[in-house]
mmCIF file of C-alpha atoms and ligand atoms in Angstrom:
data_model
loop_
_atom_site.group_PDB
_atom_site.id
_atom_site.type_symbol
_atom_site.label_atom_id
_atom_site.label_comp_id
_atom_site.label_asym_id
_atom_site.label_seq_id
_atom_site.Cartn_x
_atom_site.Cartn_y
_atom_site.Cartn_z
ATOM 1 C CA MET Y 1 116.878 -18.482 222.367
ATOM 2 C CA ARG Y 2 119.874 -16.762 222.110
ATOM 3 C CA GLU Y 3 119.666 -12.998 223.004
ATOM 4 C CA SER Y 4 121.878 -12.362 219.826
ATOM 5 C CA TRP Y 5 119.450 -13.502 217.223
ATOM 6 C CA HIS Y 6 116.642 -11.901 218.635
ATOM 7 C CA GLU Y 7 118.634 -8.690 218.015
ATOM 8 C CA GLN Y 8 119.668 -10.361 214.236
ATOM 9 C CA PHE Y 9 116.614 -11.209 213.319
ATOM 10 C CA ALA Y 10 114.101 -8.077 214.901
ATOM 11 C CA GLU Y 11 112.986 -6.925 211.729
ATOM 12 C CA SER Y 12 111.026 -10.503 211.327
ATOM 13 C CA PRO Y 13 109.477 -10.742 214.622
ATOM 14 C CA ASP Y 14 106.545 -12.364 213.666
ATOM 15 C CA THR Y 15 108.679 -15.436 211.989
ATOM 16 C CA LEU Y 16 110.402 -15.905 215.497
ATOM 17 C CA LYS Y 17 109.560 -18.228 218.390
ATOM 18 C CA SER Y 18 107.977 -16.757 221.544
ATOM 19 C CA ALA Y 19 106.605 -18.027 224.456
ATOM 20 C CA GLY Y 20 102.663 -18.644 223.542
ATOM 21 C CA ARG Y 21 103.344 -19.035 220.367
ATOM 22 C CA PRO Y 22 103.114 -22.524 219.040
ATOM 23 C CA GLN Y 23 105.120 -23.979 216.050
ATOM 24 C CA THR Y 24 103.137 -23.665 212.561
ATOM 25 C CA ARG Y 25 101.662 -26.748 211.229
ATOM 26 C CA VAL Y 26 100.499 -25.946 207.599
ATOM 27 C CA PRO Y 27 97.444 -27.878 206.497
ATOM 28 C CA VAL Y 28 97.583 -29.108 203.169
ATOM 29 C CA LEU Y 29 94.721 -31.811 202.220
ATOM 30 C CA ASP Y 30 94.952 -34.177 204.888
ATOM 31 C CA LEU Y 31 98.757 -33.482 206.137
ATOM 32 C CA GLU Y 32 100.228 -31.285 207.912
ATOM 33 C CA ILE Y 33 104.003 -29.868 207.161
ATOM 34 C CA GLY Y 34 105.844 -28.611 210.632
ATOM 35 C CA GLY Y 35 103.676 -31.399 212.420
ATOM 36 C CA ASP Y 36 104.936 -34.993 213.521
ATOM 37 C CA GLU Y 37 105.042 -36.306 210.204
ATOM 38 C CA PHE Y 38 108.183 -35.865 208.162
ATOM 39 C CA ILE Y 39 107.217 -34.957 204.640
ATOM 40 C CA THR Y 40 108.639 -35.735 201.667
ATOM 41 C CA MET Y 41 107.881 -33.505 198.099
ATOM 42 C CA ALA Y 42 109.214 -34.858 194.933
ATOM 43 C CA GLY Y 43 108.749 -35.207 191.360
ATOM 44 C CA PRO Y 44 110.551 -33.702 187.974
ATOM 45 C CA CYS Y 45 111.758 -30.588 187.954
ATOM 46 C CA SER Y 46 109.771 -29.633 184.787
ATOM 47 C CA VAL Y 47 106.195 -30.792 183.549
ATOM 48 C CA GLU Y 48 107.059 -32.543 180.914
ATOM 49 C CA THR Y 49 104.617 -35.147 179.779
ATOM 50 C CA GLU Y 50 101.388 -35.908 181.447
ATOM 51 C CA PHE Y 51 102.622 -40.025 181.449
ATOM 52 C CA GLN Y 52 106.278 -38.789 182.888
ATOM 53 C CA LEU Y 53 104.431 -37.027 185.790
ATOM 54 C CA ILE Y 54 101.416 -40.091 186.700
ATOM 55 C CA ALA Y 55 104.262 -42.136 186.375
ATOM 56 C CA THR Y 56 106.246 -40.204 188.808
ATOM 57 C CA ALA Y 57 103.706 -39.330 191.298
ATOM 58 C CA HIS Y 58 102.530 -43.041 191.465
ATOM 59 C CA HIS Y 59 105.700 -44.216 192.073
ATOM 60 C CA ILE Y 60 107.112 -41.578 194.749
ATOM 61 C CA ARG Y 61 103.506 -42.170 196.365
ATOM 62 C CA ARG Y 62 104.477 -46.350 196.899
ATOM 63 C CA ALA Y 63 107.866 -45.054 198.306
ATOM 64 C CA GLY Y 64 106.539 -42.634 200.795
ATOM 65 C CA ALA Y 65 105.992 -39.170 199.074
ATOM 66 C CA ARG Y 66 103.358 -37.424 200.310
ATOM 67 C CA ILE Y 67 103.539 -34.663 197.784
ATOM 68 C CA LEU Y 68 103.900 -34.093 194.006
ATOM 69 C CA ARG Y 69 106.399 -31.246 192.524
ATOM 70 C CA GLY Y 70 106.853 -30.364 189.419
ATOM 71 C CA GLY Y 71 107.379 -26.613 187.675
ATOM 72 C CA ALA Y 72 104.680 -25.252 185.135
ATOM 73 C CA PHE Y 73 106.499 -22.173 184.605
ATOM 74 C CA LYS Y 74 110.425 -22.479 185.293
ATOM 75 C CA PRO Y 75 113.067 -19.253 185.608
ATOM 76 C CA ARG Y 76 115.526 -20.688 182.982
ATOM 77 C CA SER Y 77 119.049 -19.095 183.273
ATOM 78 C CA SER Y 78 119.281 -19.517 179.154
ATOM 79 C CA PRO Y 79 116.072 -17.776 177.150
ATOM 80 C CA TYR Y 80 116.638 -20.967 174.591
ATOM 81 C CA ALA Y 81 116.212 -23.618 177.583
ATOM 82 C CA PHE Y 82 112.798 -25.224 178.116
ATOM 83 C CA GLN Y 83 110.647 -22.288 179.913
ATOM 84 C CA GLY Y 84 107.505 -24.507 181.022
ATOM 85 C CA HIS Y 85 104.223 -25.568 179.643
ATOM 86 C CA GLY Y 86 102.363 -23.194 181.887
ATOM 87 C CA LEU Y 87 98.673 -23.629 182.129
ATOM 88 C CA GLU Y 88 98.700 -26.815 180.401
ATOM 89 C CA GLY Y 89 101.402 -28.335 182.987
ATOM 90 C CA LEU Y 90 98.693 -26.917 185.679
ATOM 91 C CA LYS Y 91 96.313 -28.925 184.053
ATOM 92 C CA MET Y 92 98.703 -31.998 183.910
ATOM 93 C CA LEU Y 93 99.528 -31.371 187.784
ATOM 94 C CA ALA Y 94 96.150 -31.305 188.485
ATOM 95 C CA ARG Y 95 95.259 -34.885 186.653
ATOM 96 C CA ALA Y 96 98.264 -36.209 188.381
ATOM 97 C CA ARG Y 97 96.405 -35.305 191.640
ATOM 98 C CA GLU Y 98 93.262 -36.585 190.546
ATOM 99 C CA GLU Y 99 95.261 -40.025 189.687
ATOM 100 C CA SER Y 100 97.256 -40.438 192.870
ATOM 101 C CA GLY Y 101 95.619 -38.536 195.615
ATOM 102 C CA LEU Y 102 98.811 -36.345 196.225
ATOM 103 C CA ALA Y 103 98.992 -32.754 196.999
ATOM 104 C CA ILE Y 104 100.865 -30.036 194.388
ATOM 105 C CA VAL Y 105 103.330 -27.987 194.944
ATOM 106 C CA THR Y 106 104.775 -25.870 192.028
ATOM 107 C CA GLU Y 107 106.639 -22.339 191.148
ATOM 108 C CA VAL Y 108 104.835 -19.618 190.647
ATOM 109 C CA MET Y 109 107.259 -16.823 189.206
ATOM 110 C CA SER Y 110 104.536 -13.542 188.319
ATOM 111 C CA GLU Y 111 101.979 -12.020 190.340
ATOM 112 C CA CYS Y 112 99.836 -12.224 187.184
ATOM 113 C CA ASP Y 113 99.617 -16.005 187.468
ATOM 114 C CA VAL Y 114 99.315 -16.567 191.325
ATOM 115 C CA SER Y 115 95.231 -16.838 190.821
ATOM 116 C CA MET Y 116 95.531 -19.259 188.020
ATOM 117 C CA VAL Y 117 98.217 -21.441 190.001
ATOM 118 C CA ALA Y 118 96.318 -21.089 193.111
ATOM 119 C CA GLU Y 119 93.560 -22.692 191.246
ATOM 120 C CA TYR Y 120 95.707 -26.196 190.737
ATOM 121 C CA ALA Y 121 98.319 -26.068 193.238
ATOM 122 C CA ASP Y 122 97.974 -27.007 196.660
ATOM 123 C CA ILE Y 123 101.568 -25.115 197.561
ATOM 124 C CA LEU Y 124 102.748 -21.908 195.670
ATOM 125 C CA GLN Y 125 106.524 -22.393 195.605
ATOM 126 C CA ILE Y 126 108.231 -18.778 195.242
ATOM 127 C CA GLY Y 127 111.667 -19.640 193.969
ATOM 128 C CA THR Y 128 115.206 -18.415 194.739
ATOM 129 C CA ARG Y 129 115.212 -16.217 191.977
ATOM 130 C CA ASN Y 130 111.988 -14.623 193.247
ATOM 131 C CA MET Y 131 112.630 -14.673 197.254
ATOM 132 C CA GLU Y 132 112.848 -10.715 197.070
ATOM 133 C CA ASN Y 133 109.956 -10.309 194.820
ATOM 134 C CA TYR Y 134 108.128 -8.112 196.884
ATOM 135 C CA ALA Y 135 105.013 -7.869 194.592
ATOM 136 C CA LEU Y 136 104.853 -11.704 193.667
ATOM 137 C CA LEU Y 137 105.166 -12.304 197.673
ATOM 138 C CA GLU Y 138 102.154 -10.053 198.460
ATOM 139 C CA ALA Y 139 100.178 -11.666 195.387
ATOM 140 C CA ALA Y 140 100.843 -14.874 196.768
ATOM 141 C CA ALA Y 141 100.107 -14.648 200.449
ATOM 142 C CA HIS Y 142 96.576 -13.149 199.670
ATOM 143 C CA SER Y 143 96.281 -16.268 197.036
ATOM 144 C CA GLY Y 144 94.886 -18.731 200.055
ATOM 145 C CA ARG Y 145 97.315 -21.061 199.665
ATOM 146 C CA PRO Y 146 100.505 -22.081 201.696
ATOM 147 C CA VAL Y 147 103.550 -20.701 200.266
ATOM 148 C CA LEU Y 148 106.957 -22.424 200.300
ATOM 149 C CA LEU Y 149 109.560 -19.949 199.988
ATOM 150 C CA LYS Y 150 113.200 -20.765 199.030
ATOM 151 C CA ARG Y 151 116.132 -19.433 200.267
ATOM 152 C CA GLY Y 152 117.667 -16.684 197.433
ATOM 153 C CA MET Y 153 120.907 -18.254 195.985
ATOM 154 C CA VAL Y 154 122.640 -15.204 197.770
ATOM 155 C CA ALA Y 155 120.203 -14.159 200.794
ATOM 156 C CA THR Y 156 121.391 -14.542 204.183
ATOM 157 C CA ILE Y 157 119.342 -16.289 206.855
ATOM 158 C CA ALA Y 158 118.230 -12.704 207.961
ATOM 159 C CA ASP Y 159 117.252 -11.728 204.540
ATOM 160 C CA LEU Y 160 114.757 -15.334 204.168
ATOM 161 C CA LEU Y 161 113.125 -14.413 207.737
ATOM 162 C CA ARG Y 162 112.208 -10.958 206.024
ATOM 163 C CA SER Y 163 110.863 -12.201 203.106
ATOM 164 C CA ALA Y 164 109.162 -14.618 205.283
ATOM 165 C CA GLN Y 165 107.862 -12.258 207.506
ATOM 166 C CA CYS Y 166 106.143 -10.004 204.461
ATOM 167 C CA LEU Y 167 104.020 -13.176 203.581
ATOM 168 C CA LEU Y 168 102.888 -13.404 207.066
ATOM 169 C CA ASP Y 169 102.275 -9.569 207.351
ATOM 170 C CA HIS Y 170 100.093 -9.759 204.272
ATOM 171 C CA GLY Y 171 97.785 -11.948 206.113
ATOM 172 C CA ASN Y 172 99.265 -15.646 205.327
ATOM 173 C CA PRO Y 173 100.022 -17.557 208.557
ATOM 174 C CA HIS Y 174 101.423 -20.682 206.348
ATOM 175 C CA VAL Y 175 105.354 -20.163 205.071
ATOM 176 C CA ILE Y 176 107.229 -23.133 204.334
ATOM 177 C CA LEU Y 177 110.813 -22.075 204.750
ATOM 178 C CA CYS Y 178 112.916 -23.771 202.272
ATOM 179 C CA GLU Y 179 116.939 -23.896 202.327
ATOM 180 C CA ARG Y 180 118.108 -25.439 198.505
ATOM 181 C CA GLY Y 181 121.825 -23.929 198.832
ATOM 182 C CA ILE Y 182 123.639 -20.392 198.328
ATOM 183 C CA ARG Y 183 126.411 -19.565 196.070
ATOM 184 C CA THR Y 184 130.062 -19.534 197.463
ATOM 185 C CA PHE Y 185 133.357 -20.258 196.097
ATOM 186 C CA GLU Y 186 132.896 -23.927 195.827
ATOM 187 C CA THR Y 187 131.847 -24.810 191.849
ATOM 188 C CA ALA Y 188 132.058 -28.615 192.321
ATOM 189 C CA THR Y 189 128.796 -28.792 194.034
ATOM 190 C CA ARG Y 190 125.990 -26.576 192.290
ATOM 191 C CA ASN Y 191 125.417 -24.450 195.346
ATOM 192 C CA THR Y 192 126.682 -25.070 199.060
ATOM 193 C CA PHE Y 193 124.420 -26.583 201.293
ATOM 194 C CA ASP Y 194 123.904 -24.724 204.318
ATOM 195 C CA VAL Y 195 122.998 -27.383 207.097
ATOM 196 C CA ALA Y 196 123.732 -24.646 209.592
ATOM 197 C CA ALA Y 197 120.944 -22.532 208.306
ATOM 198 C CA ILE Y 198 118.452 -25.600 208.773
ATOM 199 C CA ALA Y 199 119.635 -25.953 212.077
ATOM 200 C CA LEU Y 200 119.300 -22.520 213.224
ATOM 201 C CA LEU Y 201 115.972 -21.758 211.465
ATOM 202 C CA LYS Y 202 115.122 -24.734 213.857
ATOM 203 C CA GLN Y 203 115.892 -22.602 216.523
ATOM 204 C CA VAL Y 204 114.638 -19.410 216.175
ATOM 205 C CA SER Y 205 111.553 -19.719 213.853
ATOM 206 C CA HIS Y 206 108.282 -21.249 214.412
ATOM 207 C CA LEU Y 207 108.027 -21.885 210.526
ATOM 208 C CA PRO Y 208 108.435 -25.270 209.266
ATOM 209 C CA VAL Y 209 111.926 -25.992 207.495
ATOM 210 C CA ILE Y 210 111.894 -27.959 204.292
ATOM 211 C CA ALA Y 211 115.252 -28.938 202.751
ATOM 212 C CA ASP Y 212 116.205 -29.114 199.293
ATOM 213 C CA PRO Y 213 118.907 -31.160 198.572
ATOM 214 C CA SER Y 214 118.761 -31.616 194.821
ATOM 215 C CA HIS Y 215 119.587 -27.667 194.114
ATOM 216 C CA ALA Y 216 121.500 -27.843 196.701
ATOM 217 C CA ALA Y 217 124.070 -30.612 195.396
ATOM 218 C CA GLY Y 218 123.458 -30.645 191.498
ATOM 219 C CA HIS Y 219 124.941 -33.779 191.338
ATOM 220 C CA ARG Y 220 122.375 -37.104 191.932
ATOM 221 C CA GLU Y 221 124.982 -39.145 193.796
ATOM 222 C CA LEU Y 222 124.901 -36.345 196.412
ATOM 223 C CA VAL Y 223 121.570 -35.704 197.030
ATOM 224 C CA PRO Y 224 120.734 -38.951 199.664
ATOM 225 C CA ALA Y 225 123.358 -38.212 201.896
ATOM 226 C CA LEU Y 226 122.422 -34.437 202.077
ATOM 227 C CA ALA Y 227 118.839 -35.570 202.616
ATOM 228 C CA ARG Y 228 119.805 -37.572 205.642
ATOM 229 C CA VAL Y 229 122.118 -34.647 206.935
ATOM 230 C CA ALA Y 230 118.611 -32.698 206.661
ATOM 231 C CA VAL Y 231 116.813 -34.978 208.552
ATOM 232 C CA THR Y 232 119.392 -34.932 211.394
ATOM 233 C CA ALA Y 233 119.794 -31.155 211.207
ATOM 234 C CA GLY Y 234 116.028 -30.945 212.076
ATOM 235 C CA ALA Y 235 114.204 -30.617 209.198
ATOM 236 C CA ASP Y 236 110.622 -31.075 208.407
ATOM 237 C CA GLY Y 237 111.093 -32.313 205.339
ATOM 238 C CA LEU Y 238 112.456 -32.718 201.784
ATOM 239 C CA LEU Y 239 111.775 -31.670 198.516
ATOM 240 C CA VAL Y 240 113.662 -33.948 195.724
ATOM 241 C CA GLU Y 241 113.832 -34.202 192.178
ATOM 242 C CA VAL Y 242 112.530 -37.588 190.581
ATOM 243 C CA HIS Y 243 112.238 -38.432 187.382
ATOM 244 C CA PRO Y 244 111.653 -41.645 185.323
ATOM 245 C CA GLN Y 245 114.876 -41.055 182.698
ATOM 246 C CA PRO Y 246 117.047 -38.630 184.464
ATOM 247 C CA GLU Y 247 119.339 -38.669 181.411
ATOM 248 C CA LYS Y 248 116.585 -37.426 179.230
ATOM 249 C CA ALA Y 249 114.563 -34.746 181.518
ATOM 250 C CA TRP Y 250 113.924 -31.823 180.007
ATOM 251 C CA SER Y 251 115.696 -30.117 183.174
ATOM 252 C CA ASP Y 252 118.120 -30.461 185.618
ATOM 253 C CA GLY Y 253 118.561 -34.092 184.950
ATOM 254 C CA GLU Y 254 121.845 -34.092 186.091
ATOM 255 C CA GLN Y 255 120.408 -33.896 189.823
ATOM 256 C CA SER Y 256 117.349 -35.897 189.509
ATOM 257 C CA LEU Y 257 117.368 -39.278 191.289
ATOM 258 C CA ASP Y 258 115.806 -42.489 189.121
ATOM 259 C CA PHE Y 259 112.721 -44.481 190.456
ATOM 260 C CA SER Y 260 115.364 -47.078 192.061
ATOM 261 C CA GLU Y 261 117.860 -44.279 193.387
ATOM 262 C CA PHE Y 262 114.795 -42.882 195.272
ATOM 263 C CA ASP Y 263 113.562 -46.091 196.725
ATOM 264 C CA ALA Y 264 117.346 -46.297 197.924
ATOM 265 C CA MET Y 265 117.181 -42.888 199.540
ATOM 266 C CA MET Y 266 114.048 -42.951 201.252
ATOM 267 C CA ALA Y 267 114.849 -46.285 202.731
ATOM 268 C CA SER Y 268 117.767 -44.757 203.826
ATOM 269 C CA LEU Y 269 116.154 -42.172 205.854
ATOM 270 C CA ASP Y 270 114.096 -44.481 208.025
ATOM 271 C CA PRO Y 271 117.276 -44.939 211.023
ATOM 272 C CA TYR Y 272 117.492 -41.149 210.949
ATOM 273 C CA LEU Y 273 113.705 -40.486 210.946
ATOM 274 C CA ALA Y 274 113.924 -42.832 213.805
ATOM 275 C CA LEU Y 275 116.121 -40.763 215.645
ATOM 276 C CA ARG Y 276 113.985 -37.914 215.090
ATOM 277 C CA ASN Y 277 111.045 -39.228 216.463
ATOM 278 C CA LEU Y 278 112.704 -39.810 219.926
ATOM 279 C CA GLN Y 279 111.805 -37.204 222.156
ATOM 280 C CA PRO Y 280 113.464 -34.714 223.046
ATOM 281 C CA PRO Y 281 114.551 -33.972 219.546
ATOM 282 C CA LEU Y 282 117.602 -34.388 218.210
ATOM 283 C CA HIS Y 283 118.152 -31.105 216.910
ATOM 284 C CA GLU Y 284 117.473 -29.277 220.340
ATOM 285 C CA THR Y 285 119.888 -31.171 222.649
ATOM 286 C CA VAL Y 286 123.191 -30.479 223.031
ATOM 287 C CA ALA Y 287 125.594 -32.862 221.444
ATOM 288 C CA GLY Y 288 122.823 -35.651 221.155
ATOM 289 C CA ALA Y 289 122.933 -36.065 225.325
ATOM 290 C CA GLY Y 290 119.312 -36.176 225.441
ATOM 291 C CA VAL Y 291 118.897 -38.974 223.008
ATOM 292 C CA MET Y 292 121.297 -40.851 224.612
ATOM 293 C CA GLU Y 293 119.083 -40.769 227.308
ATOM 294 C CA ALA Y 294 116.360 -41.351 225.559
ATOM 295 C CA MET Y 295 118.143 -44.764 224.143
ATOM 296 C CA GLY Y 296 118.435 -46.015 227.191
HETATM 297 C C1 LIG G 1 112.968 -25.790 191.244
HETATM 298 O O1 LIG G 1 112.426 -26.304 192.162
HETATM 299 O O2 LIG G 1 112.973 -26.540 190.320
HETATM 300 C C2 LIG G 1 113.831 -24.681 191.276
HETATM 301 C C3 LIG G 1 113.894 -23.976 190.075
HETATM 302 O O3 LIG G 1 114.427 -24.426 192.466
HETATM 303 P P1 LIG G 1 115.149 -22.960 192.800
HETATM 304 O O4 LIG G 1 114.318 -21.504 192.562
HETATM 305 O O5 LIG G 1 115.587 -23.659 194.154
HETATM 306 O O6 LIG G 1 116.173 -22.823 192.094
HETATM 307 MN MN1 LIG G 2 114.859 -27.890 189.197
#
């Protein structure tokens, strides 16, 4: 790794690659995040009804997703918007896991809720607005569950790694980083997808990196292209919003894919995933030279 990055991320030493430290593989039910398999997590922004959730779970599973997402606690910018079903939503997620066999990732917003959410979820999601909520990070670290840590929308890569360091330092080795777009001067997209952050994190850190093209784009038309870019940048997986009827979604419908759009996105990833599986990995070669050799 470049010496200057060592210096730049020196406050987060345990997040960095070093000789003898293997790539972190986070075990979740029968899966590993950060291992050989590219893991797609998909589902609605908010858990709305059991029917919505279970229909989505069955569909995404058939299309190749391995983990079901859905928010029971929603951080909404308006106090008048749907705030999530809370415990009832967690119970619906648990039912969907029973029905589909998919693992569950869901957001926890307060340290007071960590033990309750950890009872139902396989992975705790820390949202962009809480990346620097240290009381929440500490409680999540002690939950015994893997933590998906979303990058704060105004956080630098160093800030993200500092929060990851905090989780590791509190004894939880199962940390998954998530790039979900950052605030810039651009307003045509909801956020600016920082692809370079994915490539850089894969260079400097042994932690798995997941890309969330949905919150980055804010518009469903852009999500498949960003997902393909994430694969080529070296991401270990995706977090994608999918809804049976996006126009009726209680939150983030504009950026949610419907079932057939999700199927098309998944199919479009295949050639990129085939390249990813070549050795040496695409993102670790200079200008893809290794890939050209590997392809003969
Ligand atoms: C979400 O995943 O639904 C979400 C609220 O994400 P973020 O914290 O990245 O905005
Ligand atoms: Mn959302």
